[in-house]
Coordinates of C-alpha atoms and ligand atoms in Angstrom, one line a residue:
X1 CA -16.7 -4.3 9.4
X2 CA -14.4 -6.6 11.4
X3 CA -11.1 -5.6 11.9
X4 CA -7.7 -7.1 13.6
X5 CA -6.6 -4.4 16.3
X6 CA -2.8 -5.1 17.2
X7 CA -3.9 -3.0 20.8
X8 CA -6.4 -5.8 21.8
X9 CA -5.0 -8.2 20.0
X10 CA -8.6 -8.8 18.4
X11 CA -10.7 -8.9 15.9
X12 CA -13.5 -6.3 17.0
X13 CA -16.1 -4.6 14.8
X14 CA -15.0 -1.1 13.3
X15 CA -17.1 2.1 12.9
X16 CA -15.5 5.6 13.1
X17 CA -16.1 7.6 15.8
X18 CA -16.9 11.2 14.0
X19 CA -20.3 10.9 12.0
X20 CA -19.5 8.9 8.3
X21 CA -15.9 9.5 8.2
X22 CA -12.7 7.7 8.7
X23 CA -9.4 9.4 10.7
X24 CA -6.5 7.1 9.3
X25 CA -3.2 7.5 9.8
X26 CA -0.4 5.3 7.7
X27 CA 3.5 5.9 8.3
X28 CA 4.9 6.5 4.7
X29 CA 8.0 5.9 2.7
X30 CA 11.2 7.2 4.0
X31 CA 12.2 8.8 0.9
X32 CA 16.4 8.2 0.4
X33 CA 15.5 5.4 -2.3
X34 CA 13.1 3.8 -4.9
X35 CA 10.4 1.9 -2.5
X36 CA 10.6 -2.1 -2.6
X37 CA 7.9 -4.4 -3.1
X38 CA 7.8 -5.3 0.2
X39 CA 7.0 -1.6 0.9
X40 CA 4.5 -1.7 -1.9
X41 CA 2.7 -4.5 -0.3
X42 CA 2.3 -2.4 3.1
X43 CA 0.7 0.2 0.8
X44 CA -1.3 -1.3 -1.0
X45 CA -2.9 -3.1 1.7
X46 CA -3.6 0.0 3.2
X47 CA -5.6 1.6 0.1
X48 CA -7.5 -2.2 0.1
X49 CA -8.3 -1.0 3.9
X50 CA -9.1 2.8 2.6
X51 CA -11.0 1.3 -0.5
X52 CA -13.2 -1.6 1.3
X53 CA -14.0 1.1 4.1
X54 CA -14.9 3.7 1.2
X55 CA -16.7 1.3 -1.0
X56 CA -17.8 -1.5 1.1
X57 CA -18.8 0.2 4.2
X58 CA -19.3 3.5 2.6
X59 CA -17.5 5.8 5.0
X60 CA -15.7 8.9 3.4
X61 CA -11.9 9.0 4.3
X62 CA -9.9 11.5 6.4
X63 CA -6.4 9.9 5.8
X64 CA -2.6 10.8 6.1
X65 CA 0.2 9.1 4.9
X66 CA 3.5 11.0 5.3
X67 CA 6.8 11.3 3.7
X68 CA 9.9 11.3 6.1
X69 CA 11.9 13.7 4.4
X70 CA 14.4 13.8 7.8
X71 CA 16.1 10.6 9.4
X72 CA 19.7 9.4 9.6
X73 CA 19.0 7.8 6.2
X74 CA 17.7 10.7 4.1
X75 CA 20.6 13.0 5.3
X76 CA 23.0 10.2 4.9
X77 CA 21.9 9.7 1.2
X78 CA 21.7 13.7 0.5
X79 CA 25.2 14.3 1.6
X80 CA 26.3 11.2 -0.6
X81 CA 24.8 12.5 -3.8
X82 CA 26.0 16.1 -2.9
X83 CA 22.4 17.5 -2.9
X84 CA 19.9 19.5 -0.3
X85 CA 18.1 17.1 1.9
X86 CA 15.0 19.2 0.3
X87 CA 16.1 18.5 -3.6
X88 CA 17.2 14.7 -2.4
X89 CA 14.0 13.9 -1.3
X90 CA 12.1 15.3 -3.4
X91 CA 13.0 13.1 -6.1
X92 CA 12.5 10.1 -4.4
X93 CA 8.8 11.5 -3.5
X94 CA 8.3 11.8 -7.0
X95 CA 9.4 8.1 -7.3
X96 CA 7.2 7.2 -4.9
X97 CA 3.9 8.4 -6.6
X98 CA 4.7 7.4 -9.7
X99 CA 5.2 3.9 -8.5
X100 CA 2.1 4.5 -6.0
X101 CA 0.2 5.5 -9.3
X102 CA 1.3 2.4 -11.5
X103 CA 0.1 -0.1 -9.1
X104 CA -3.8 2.3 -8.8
X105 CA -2.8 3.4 -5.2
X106 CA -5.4 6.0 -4.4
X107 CA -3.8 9.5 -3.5
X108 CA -5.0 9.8 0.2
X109 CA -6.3 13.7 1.5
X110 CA -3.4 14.3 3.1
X111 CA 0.5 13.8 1.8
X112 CA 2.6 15.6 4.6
X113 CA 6.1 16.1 4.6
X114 CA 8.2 16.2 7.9
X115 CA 10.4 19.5 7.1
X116 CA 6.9 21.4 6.1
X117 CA 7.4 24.3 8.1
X118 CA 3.8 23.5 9.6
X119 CA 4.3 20.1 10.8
X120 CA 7.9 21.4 12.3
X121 CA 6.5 23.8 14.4
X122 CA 4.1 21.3 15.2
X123 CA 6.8 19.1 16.4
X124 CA 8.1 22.3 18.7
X125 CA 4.4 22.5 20.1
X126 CA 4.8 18.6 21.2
X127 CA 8.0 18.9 23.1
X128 CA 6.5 22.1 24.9
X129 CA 3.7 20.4 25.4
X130 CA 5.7 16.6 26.6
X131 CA 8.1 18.7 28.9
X132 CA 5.0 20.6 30.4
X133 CA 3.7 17.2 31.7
X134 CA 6.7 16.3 32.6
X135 CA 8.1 13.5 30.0
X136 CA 11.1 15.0 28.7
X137 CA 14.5 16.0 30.0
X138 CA 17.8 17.3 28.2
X139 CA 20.9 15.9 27.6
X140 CA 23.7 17.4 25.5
X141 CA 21.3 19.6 23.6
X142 CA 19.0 17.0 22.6
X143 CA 15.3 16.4 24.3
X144 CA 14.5 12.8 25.2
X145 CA 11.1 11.0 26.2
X146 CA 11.6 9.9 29.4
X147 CA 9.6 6.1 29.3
X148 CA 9.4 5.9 33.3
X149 CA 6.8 8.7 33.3
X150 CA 4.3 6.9 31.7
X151 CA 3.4 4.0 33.2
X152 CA 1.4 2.9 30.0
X153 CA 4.7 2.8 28.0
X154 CA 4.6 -0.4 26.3
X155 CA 1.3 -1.2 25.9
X156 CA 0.8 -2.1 22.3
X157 CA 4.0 -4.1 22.1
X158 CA 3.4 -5.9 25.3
X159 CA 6.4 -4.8 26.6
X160 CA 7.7 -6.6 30.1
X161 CA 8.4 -3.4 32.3
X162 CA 11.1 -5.7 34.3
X163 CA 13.4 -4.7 31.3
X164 CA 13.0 -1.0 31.2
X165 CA 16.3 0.5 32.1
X166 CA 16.0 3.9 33.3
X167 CA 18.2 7.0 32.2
X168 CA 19.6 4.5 28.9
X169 CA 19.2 6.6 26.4
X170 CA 19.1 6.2 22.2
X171 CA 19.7 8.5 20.3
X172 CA 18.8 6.1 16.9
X173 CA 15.3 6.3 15.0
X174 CA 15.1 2.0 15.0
X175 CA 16.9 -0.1 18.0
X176 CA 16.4 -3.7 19.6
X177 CA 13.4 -5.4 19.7
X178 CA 12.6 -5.4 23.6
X179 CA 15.0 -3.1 24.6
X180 CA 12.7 0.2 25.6
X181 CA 15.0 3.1 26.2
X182 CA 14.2 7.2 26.6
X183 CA 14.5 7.8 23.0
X184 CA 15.2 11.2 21.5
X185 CA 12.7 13.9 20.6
X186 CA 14.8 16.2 18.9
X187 CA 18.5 15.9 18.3
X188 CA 20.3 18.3 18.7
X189 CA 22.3 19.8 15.6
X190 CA 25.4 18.5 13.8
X191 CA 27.8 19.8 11.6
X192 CA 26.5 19.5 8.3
X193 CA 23.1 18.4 9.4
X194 CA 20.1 19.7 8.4
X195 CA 18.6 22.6 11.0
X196 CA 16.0 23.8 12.3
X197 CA 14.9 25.9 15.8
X198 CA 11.1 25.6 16.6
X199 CA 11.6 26.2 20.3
X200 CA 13.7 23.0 21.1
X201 CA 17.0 24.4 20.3
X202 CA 18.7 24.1 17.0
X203 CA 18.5 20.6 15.6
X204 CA 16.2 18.5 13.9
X205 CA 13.2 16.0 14.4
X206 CA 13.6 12.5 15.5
X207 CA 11.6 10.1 13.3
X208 CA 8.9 9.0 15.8
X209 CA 7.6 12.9 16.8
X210 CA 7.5 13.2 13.2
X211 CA 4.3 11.3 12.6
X212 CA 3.2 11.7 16.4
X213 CA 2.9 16.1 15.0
X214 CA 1.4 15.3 11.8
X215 CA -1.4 12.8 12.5
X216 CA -1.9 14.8 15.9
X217 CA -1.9 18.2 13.0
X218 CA -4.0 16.8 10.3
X219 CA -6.5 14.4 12.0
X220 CA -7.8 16.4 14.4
X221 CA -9.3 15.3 18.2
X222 CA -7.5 12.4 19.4
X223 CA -8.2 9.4 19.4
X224 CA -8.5 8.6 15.6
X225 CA -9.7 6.0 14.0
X226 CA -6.9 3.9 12.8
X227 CA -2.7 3.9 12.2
X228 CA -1.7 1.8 10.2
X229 CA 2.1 0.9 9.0
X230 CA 4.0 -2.6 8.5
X231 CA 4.6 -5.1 11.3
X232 CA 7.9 -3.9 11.8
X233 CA 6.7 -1.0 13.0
X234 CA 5.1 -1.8 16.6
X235 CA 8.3 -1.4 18.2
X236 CA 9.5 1.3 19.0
X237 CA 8.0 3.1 16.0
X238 CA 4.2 2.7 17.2
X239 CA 4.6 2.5 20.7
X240 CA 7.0 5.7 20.9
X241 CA 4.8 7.8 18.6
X242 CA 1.5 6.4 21.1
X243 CA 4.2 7.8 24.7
X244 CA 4.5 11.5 22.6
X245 CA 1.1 11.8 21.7
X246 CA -0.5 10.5 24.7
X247 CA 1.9 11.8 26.6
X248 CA 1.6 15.7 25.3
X249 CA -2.6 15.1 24.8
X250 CA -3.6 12.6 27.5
X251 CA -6.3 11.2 25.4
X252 CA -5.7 7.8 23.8
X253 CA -4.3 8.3 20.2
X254 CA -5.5 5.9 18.5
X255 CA -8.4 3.4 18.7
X256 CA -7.6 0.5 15.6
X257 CA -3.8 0.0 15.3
X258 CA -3.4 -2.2 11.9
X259 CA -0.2 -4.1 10.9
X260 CA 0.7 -5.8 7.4
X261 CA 2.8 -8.6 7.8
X262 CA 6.3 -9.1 5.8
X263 CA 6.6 -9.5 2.3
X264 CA 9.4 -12.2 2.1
X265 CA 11.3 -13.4 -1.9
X266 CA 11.9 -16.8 -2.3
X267 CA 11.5 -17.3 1.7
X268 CA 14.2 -15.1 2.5
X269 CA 13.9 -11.9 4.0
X270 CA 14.9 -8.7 1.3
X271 CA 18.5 -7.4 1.5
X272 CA 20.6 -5.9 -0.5
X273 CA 23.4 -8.6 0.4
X274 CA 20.9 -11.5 -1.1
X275 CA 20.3 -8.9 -4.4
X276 CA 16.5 -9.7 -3.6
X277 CA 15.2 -6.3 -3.0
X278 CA 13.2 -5.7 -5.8
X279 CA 11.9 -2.4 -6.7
X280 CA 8.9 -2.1 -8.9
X281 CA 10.7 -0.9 -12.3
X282 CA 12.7 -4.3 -11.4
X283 CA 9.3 -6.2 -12.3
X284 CA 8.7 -4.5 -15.0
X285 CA 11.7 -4.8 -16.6
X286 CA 11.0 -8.4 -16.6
X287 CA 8.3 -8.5 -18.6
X288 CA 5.3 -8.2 -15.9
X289 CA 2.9 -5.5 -15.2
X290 CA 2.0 -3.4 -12.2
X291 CA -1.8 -4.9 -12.5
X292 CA -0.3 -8.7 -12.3
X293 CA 1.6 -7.0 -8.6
X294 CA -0.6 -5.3 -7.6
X295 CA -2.9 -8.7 -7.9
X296 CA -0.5 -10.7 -5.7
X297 CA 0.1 -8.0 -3.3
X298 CA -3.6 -8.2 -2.6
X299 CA -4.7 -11.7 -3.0
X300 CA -3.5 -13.5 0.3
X301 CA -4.2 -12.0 3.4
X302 CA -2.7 -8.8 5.0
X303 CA -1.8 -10.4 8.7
X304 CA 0.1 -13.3 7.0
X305 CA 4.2 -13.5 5.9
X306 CA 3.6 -13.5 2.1
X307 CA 6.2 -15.2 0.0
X308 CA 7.1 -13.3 -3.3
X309 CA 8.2 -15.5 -6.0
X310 CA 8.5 -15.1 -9.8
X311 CA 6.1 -18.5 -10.3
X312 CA 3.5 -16.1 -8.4
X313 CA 4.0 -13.6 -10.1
X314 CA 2.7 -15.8 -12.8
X315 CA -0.1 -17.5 -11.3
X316 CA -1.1 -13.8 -10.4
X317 CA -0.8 -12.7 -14.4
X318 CA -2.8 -15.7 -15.1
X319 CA -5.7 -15.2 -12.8
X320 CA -5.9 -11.3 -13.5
X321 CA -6.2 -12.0 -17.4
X322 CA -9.1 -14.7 -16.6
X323 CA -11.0 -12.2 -15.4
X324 CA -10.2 -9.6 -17.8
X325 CA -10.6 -12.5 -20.6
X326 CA -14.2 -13.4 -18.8
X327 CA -15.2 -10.0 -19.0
X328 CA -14.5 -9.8 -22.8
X329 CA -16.5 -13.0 -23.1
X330 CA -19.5 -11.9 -21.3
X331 CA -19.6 -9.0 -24.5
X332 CA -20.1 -11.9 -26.8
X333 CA -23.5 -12.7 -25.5
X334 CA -25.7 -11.7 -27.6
X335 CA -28.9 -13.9 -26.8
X336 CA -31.8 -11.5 -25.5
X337 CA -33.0 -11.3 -22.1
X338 CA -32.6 -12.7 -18.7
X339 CA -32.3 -16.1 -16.6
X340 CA -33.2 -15.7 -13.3
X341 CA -30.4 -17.7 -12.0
X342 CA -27.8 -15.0 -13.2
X343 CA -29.7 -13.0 -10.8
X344 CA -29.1 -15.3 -7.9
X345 CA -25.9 -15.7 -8.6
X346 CA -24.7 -12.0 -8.9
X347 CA -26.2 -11.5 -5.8
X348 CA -24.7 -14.3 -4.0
X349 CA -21.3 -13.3 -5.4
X350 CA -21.7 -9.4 -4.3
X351 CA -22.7 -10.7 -0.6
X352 CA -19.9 -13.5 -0.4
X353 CA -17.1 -10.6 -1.6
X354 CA -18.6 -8.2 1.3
X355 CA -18.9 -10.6 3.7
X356 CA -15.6 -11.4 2.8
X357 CA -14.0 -7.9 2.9
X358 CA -15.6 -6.8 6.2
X359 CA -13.9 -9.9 7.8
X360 CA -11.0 -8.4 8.5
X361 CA -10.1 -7.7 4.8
X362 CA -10.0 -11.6 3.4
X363 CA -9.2 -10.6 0.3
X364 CA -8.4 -14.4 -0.4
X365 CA -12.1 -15.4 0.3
X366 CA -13.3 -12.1 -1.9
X367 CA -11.1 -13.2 -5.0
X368 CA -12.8 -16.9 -4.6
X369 CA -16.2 -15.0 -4.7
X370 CA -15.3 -13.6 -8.1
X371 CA -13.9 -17.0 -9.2
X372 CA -17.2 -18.8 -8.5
X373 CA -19.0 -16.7 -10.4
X374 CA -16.7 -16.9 -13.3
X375 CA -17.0 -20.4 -13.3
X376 CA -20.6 -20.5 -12.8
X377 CA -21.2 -17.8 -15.8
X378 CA -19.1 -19.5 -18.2
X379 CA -20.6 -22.6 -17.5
X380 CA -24.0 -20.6 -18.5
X381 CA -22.7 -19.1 -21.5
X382 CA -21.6 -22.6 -22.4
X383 CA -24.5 -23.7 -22.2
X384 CA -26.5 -20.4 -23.8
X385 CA -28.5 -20.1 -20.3
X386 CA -27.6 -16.7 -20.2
X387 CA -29.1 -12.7 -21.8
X388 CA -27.5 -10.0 -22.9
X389 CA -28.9 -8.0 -20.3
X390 CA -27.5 -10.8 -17.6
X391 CA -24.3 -10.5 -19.3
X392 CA -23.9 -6.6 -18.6
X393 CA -25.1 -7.1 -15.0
X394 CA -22.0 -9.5 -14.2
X395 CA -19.9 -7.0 -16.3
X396 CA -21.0 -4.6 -13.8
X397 CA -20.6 -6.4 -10.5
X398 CA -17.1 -6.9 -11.6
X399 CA -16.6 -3.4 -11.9
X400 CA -18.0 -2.7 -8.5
X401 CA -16.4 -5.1 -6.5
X402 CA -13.3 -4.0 -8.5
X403 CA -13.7 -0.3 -7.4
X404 CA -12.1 -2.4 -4.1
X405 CA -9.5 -4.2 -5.9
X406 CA -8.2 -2.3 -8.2
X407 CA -6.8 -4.2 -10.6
X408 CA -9.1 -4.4 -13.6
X409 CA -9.5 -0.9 -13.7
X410 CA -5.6 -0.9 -13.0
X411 CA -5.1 -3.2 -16.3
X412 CA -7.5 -0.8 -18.7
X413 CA -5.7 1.8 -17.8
X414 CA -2.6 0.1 -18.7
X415 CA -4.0 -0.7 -21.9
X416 CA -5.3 2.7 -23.0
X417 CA -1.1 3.7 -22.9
X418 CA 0.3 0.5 -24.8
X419 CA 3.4 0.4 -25.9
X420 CA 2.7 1.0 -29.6
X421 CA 0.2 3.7 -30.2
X422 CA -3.8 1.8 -31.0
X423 CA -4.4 3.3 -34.3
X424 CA -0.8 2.1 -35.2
X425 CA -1.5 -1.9 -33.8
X426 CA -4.8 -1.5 -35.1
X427 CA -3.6 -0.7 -39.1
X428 CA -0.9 -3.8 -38.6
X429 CA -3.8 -5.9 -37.4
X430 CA -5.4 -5.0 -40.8
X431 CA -2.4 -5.4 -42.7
X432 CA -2.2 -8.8 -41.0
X433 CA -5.8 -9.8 -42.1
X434 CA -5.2 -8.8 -45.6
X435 CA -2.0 -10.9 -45.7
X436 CA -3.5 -14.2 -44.1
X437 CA -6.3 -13.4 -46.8
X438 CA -4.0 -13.8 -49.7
X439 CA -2.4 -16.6 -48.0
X440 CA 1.1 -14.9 -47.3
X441 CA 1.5 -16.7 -44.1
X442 CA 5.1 -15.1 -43.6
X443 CA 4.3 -11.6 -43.6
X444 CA 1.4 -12.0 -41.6
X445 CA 3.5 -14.2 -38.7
X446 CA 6.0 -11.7 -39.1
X447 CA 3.5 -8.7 -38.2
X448 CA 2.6 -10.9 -35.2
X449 CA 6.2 -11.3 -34.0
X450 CA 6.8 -7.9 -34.4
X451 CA 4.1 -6.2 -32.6
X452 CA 5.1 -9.1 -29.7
X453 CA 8.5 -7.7 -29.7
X454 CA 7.2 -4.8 -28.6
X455 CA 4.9 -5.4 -26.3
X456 CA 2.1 -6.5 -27.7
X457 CA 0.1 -9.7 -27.9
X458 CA -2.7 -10.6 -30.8
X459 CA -5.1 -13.4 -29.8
X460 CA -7.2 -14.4 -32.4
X461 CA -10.8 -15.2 -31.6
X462 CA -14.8 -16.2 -33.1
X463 CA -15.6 -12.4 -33.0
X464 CA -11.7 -11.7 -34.8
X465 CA -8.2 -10.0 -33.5
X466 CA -8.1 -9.1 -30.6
X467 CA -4.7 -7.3 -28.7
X468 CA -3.6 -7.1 -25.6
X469 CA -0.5 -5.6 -23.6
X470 CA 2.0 -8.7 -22.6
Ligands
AMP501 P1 10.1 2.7 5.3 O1 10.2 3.4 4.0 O2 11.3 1.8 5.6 O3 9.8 3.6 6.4 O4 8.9 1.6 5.2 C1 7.7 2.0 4.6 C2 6.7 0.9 5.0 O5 7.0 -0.4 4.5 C3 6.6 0.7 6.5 O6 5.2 0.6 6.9 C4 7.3 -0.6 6.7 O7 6.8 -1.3 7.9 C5 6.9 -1.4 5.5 N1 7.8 -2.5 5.1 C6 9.2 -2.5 5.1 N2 9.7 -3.7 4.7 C7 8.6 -4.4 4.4 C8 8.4 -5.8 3.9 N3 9.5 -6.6 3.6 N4 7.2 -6.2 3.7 C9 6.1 -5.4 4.0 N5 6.2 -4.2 4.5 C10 7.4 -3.7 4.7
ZN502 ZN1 5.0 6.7 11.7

């Protein structure tokens, strides 16, 4: 496996360091409101990464990917809806997995939430152990990271040390690109404010220690394996939460530091001024399904802007149903045996999709590896140069390269809960037979607009009625 490391700025080869398995790290959701597609395409990049190192490379996973239940914005938002920051945030974690679940985001081993009383007093155990090396003063009751102490501060961001300003303090969880400042550790408490005392004083977490204490907590020896988060991220995010934990640990934290790039609608960047920010219960309202995002979240590549628009949203619809469609096809065949070149070109499509997926994660390149082969087999079925047996062996390769993808096994699932209940479609699709057979063309077009109204499709076919979710 190849893979892009924002440290080196390189593509280098990737194995993990502790026997088979995989220490990754991804920032989560800050949980004060429903996640955004842009958000979602962050994520479910990183479960392609998880799934292509589980699947393709066969490693077993060790992975973290946190809630912050504590920033400026999650105690903003609780005190605006009149709620504990604990109650507040817990329904928007509850939004978040059942958005993570519609669009087949695996759960990861490890879901940790800031204000768990074992990450905070892991949090405590980082300041004593940053102020023992000498990285942290006091000012007004709050702890700051002091950047001139490590000489390695900026590293990952390429910072220019020129424009370090010493003693400037922030006191914010997200400031100026390029403008590295002592940020805050622990702020110190507020009236109203959340807090807690874990050997810092009374106050509360800021947002980088947070995930410095819990991958540090959950992961075990530094360095691990990968962190991963969006682009934005870098600075300060990653290279503040690299100062704490190399800082309190002097080992390097991580080895592979992996960033998705921006998710962008209609070439503009998502705010709620523009209206643009669109949540995935926005999607579905109009008429698409989490399978047909999850599809274009995945299909161009992770380190490029990607351009959300509604005409993609369709091309992605399309492309998913022709492989679901294929799939359906290849039960049709029903000729005996097998044609070598089937064979030849399962295999060639298995090695093109790996070859693609361990190159950095081309998922672009992977998706044309499934697309030649669709083409290739219909051609053969066209031209009845194919078995039965050769049939269920494509049928299968599908399902294994989409154990990475996720979206055909995303769609089923979608189809076993339709919208009207299966024995229900499948009596009206009787009743529809029955009325085309005594020629009542009415009632049976009237069955079909009706089950479309709500939700459902009928296609009719050589091997009879089929159905499918719109
Ligand atoms: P947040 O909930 O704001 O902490 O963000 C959660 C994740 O989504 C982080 O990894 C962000 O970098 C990422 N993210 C935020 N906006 C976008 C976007 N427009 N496109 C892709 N990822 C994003
Ligand atoms: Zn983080």
């Amino acid at each position: 496996m190849r893979l892009y490391n924002t440290l080196t700025r390189q593509e280098e080869p990737f194995a993990p360091t502790a026997a088979n398995t995989v220490r990754m790290y991804a920032c989560g959701p800050t949980v004060y409101a429903r996640a955004h597609i842009g958000n979602f395409r962050t994520f479910t990049c990183v479960d392609v990464l998880r799934r292509t190192l589980k699947y393709v490379c066969g490693h077993d996973m060790r992975m973290a990917v946190n809630y912050t239940d504590v920033d400026d914005k999650t105690i903003n938002g609780a005190i605006k809806a009149q709620e504990s920051l604990r109650a507040y945030t817990d329904r928007w974690i509850a939004a978040f997995r059942t958005d993570s679940d519609a669009l087949g985001i695996e759960l990861p081993e490890e879901t940790p939430r800031a204000t768990d009383e074992a990450n905070l007093q892991a949090m405590g155990q980082l300041i004593a152990d940053l102020a023992r090396n000498g990285h942290t003063y006091e000012r007004d009751g709050s702890i700051y990271f002091k950047i001139s102490s490590l000489p390695e501060y900026g590293r990952l961001a390429r910072l220019d040390h020129s424009g370090m300003r010493d003693g400037a303090r922030v006191d914010v969880d997200e400031y100026t690109k390029d403008d590295p400042r002592d940020f805050v550790l622990w702020k110190a408490s507020k009236p109203g404010e959340p807090t807690w005392d874990v050997g810092a004083g009374p106050g509360r977490p800021g947002w980088h220690l947070e995930c410095s204490a819990m991958a540090l907590r959950l992961l075990g020896e530094p360095p691990i394996d990968i962190h991963a988060g969006g682009i934005d991220l870098i600075f300060p995010h990653h290279e503040n939460e690299i100062a704490q934990s190399e800082g309190a640990t002097n080992k390097p934290f991580a080895r592979f530091w992996v960033h998705i790039d921006h998710l962008f609608v209609e070439n503009e960047k998502m705010s709620k001024s523009l209206g643009n920010v669109y949540t995935l219960e926005e999607i579905v309202a109009r008429g698409y399904r989490p399978s047909a995002l999850r599809y274009l979240l995945l299909s161009s590549h992770y380190r490029k802007q990607m351009n959300f628009t509604w005409a993609g949203m369709d091309q992605a619809e399309e492309s998913l149903r022709r492989i679901v469609d294929f799939l359906a096809r290849l039960e049709t065949v029903t000729v005996e045996g097998s044609v070598p070149a089937i064979v030849e070109l399962v295999d060639g499509a298995r090695t093109a999709f790996r070859a693609a997926m361990e190159s950095d994660l081309n998922t672009a390149a992977a998706l044309a590896a499934i697309f030649d082969l669709v083409r290739d087999v219909n051609a053969a079925i066209d031209a009845r140069a194919i078995g039965k047996a050769d049939a269920a062996q494509v049928a299968a390769l599908i399902d294994e390269l989409d154990r990475v993808l996720g979206v055909v096994s995303l769609r089923r699932a979608e189809d076993a809960t339709p919208p009207v209940p299966v024995a229900e479609i499948e009596q009206l699709i009787e009743d529809r037979k029955a009325a085309r057979a005594r020629r009542d063309f009415a009632a049976a077009d009237r069955i079909r607009t009706e089950l479309a109204d709500r939700g459902v499709l009928l296609e009719d076919g050589p091997s009879g009625t089929r159905w499918k979710k719109k």
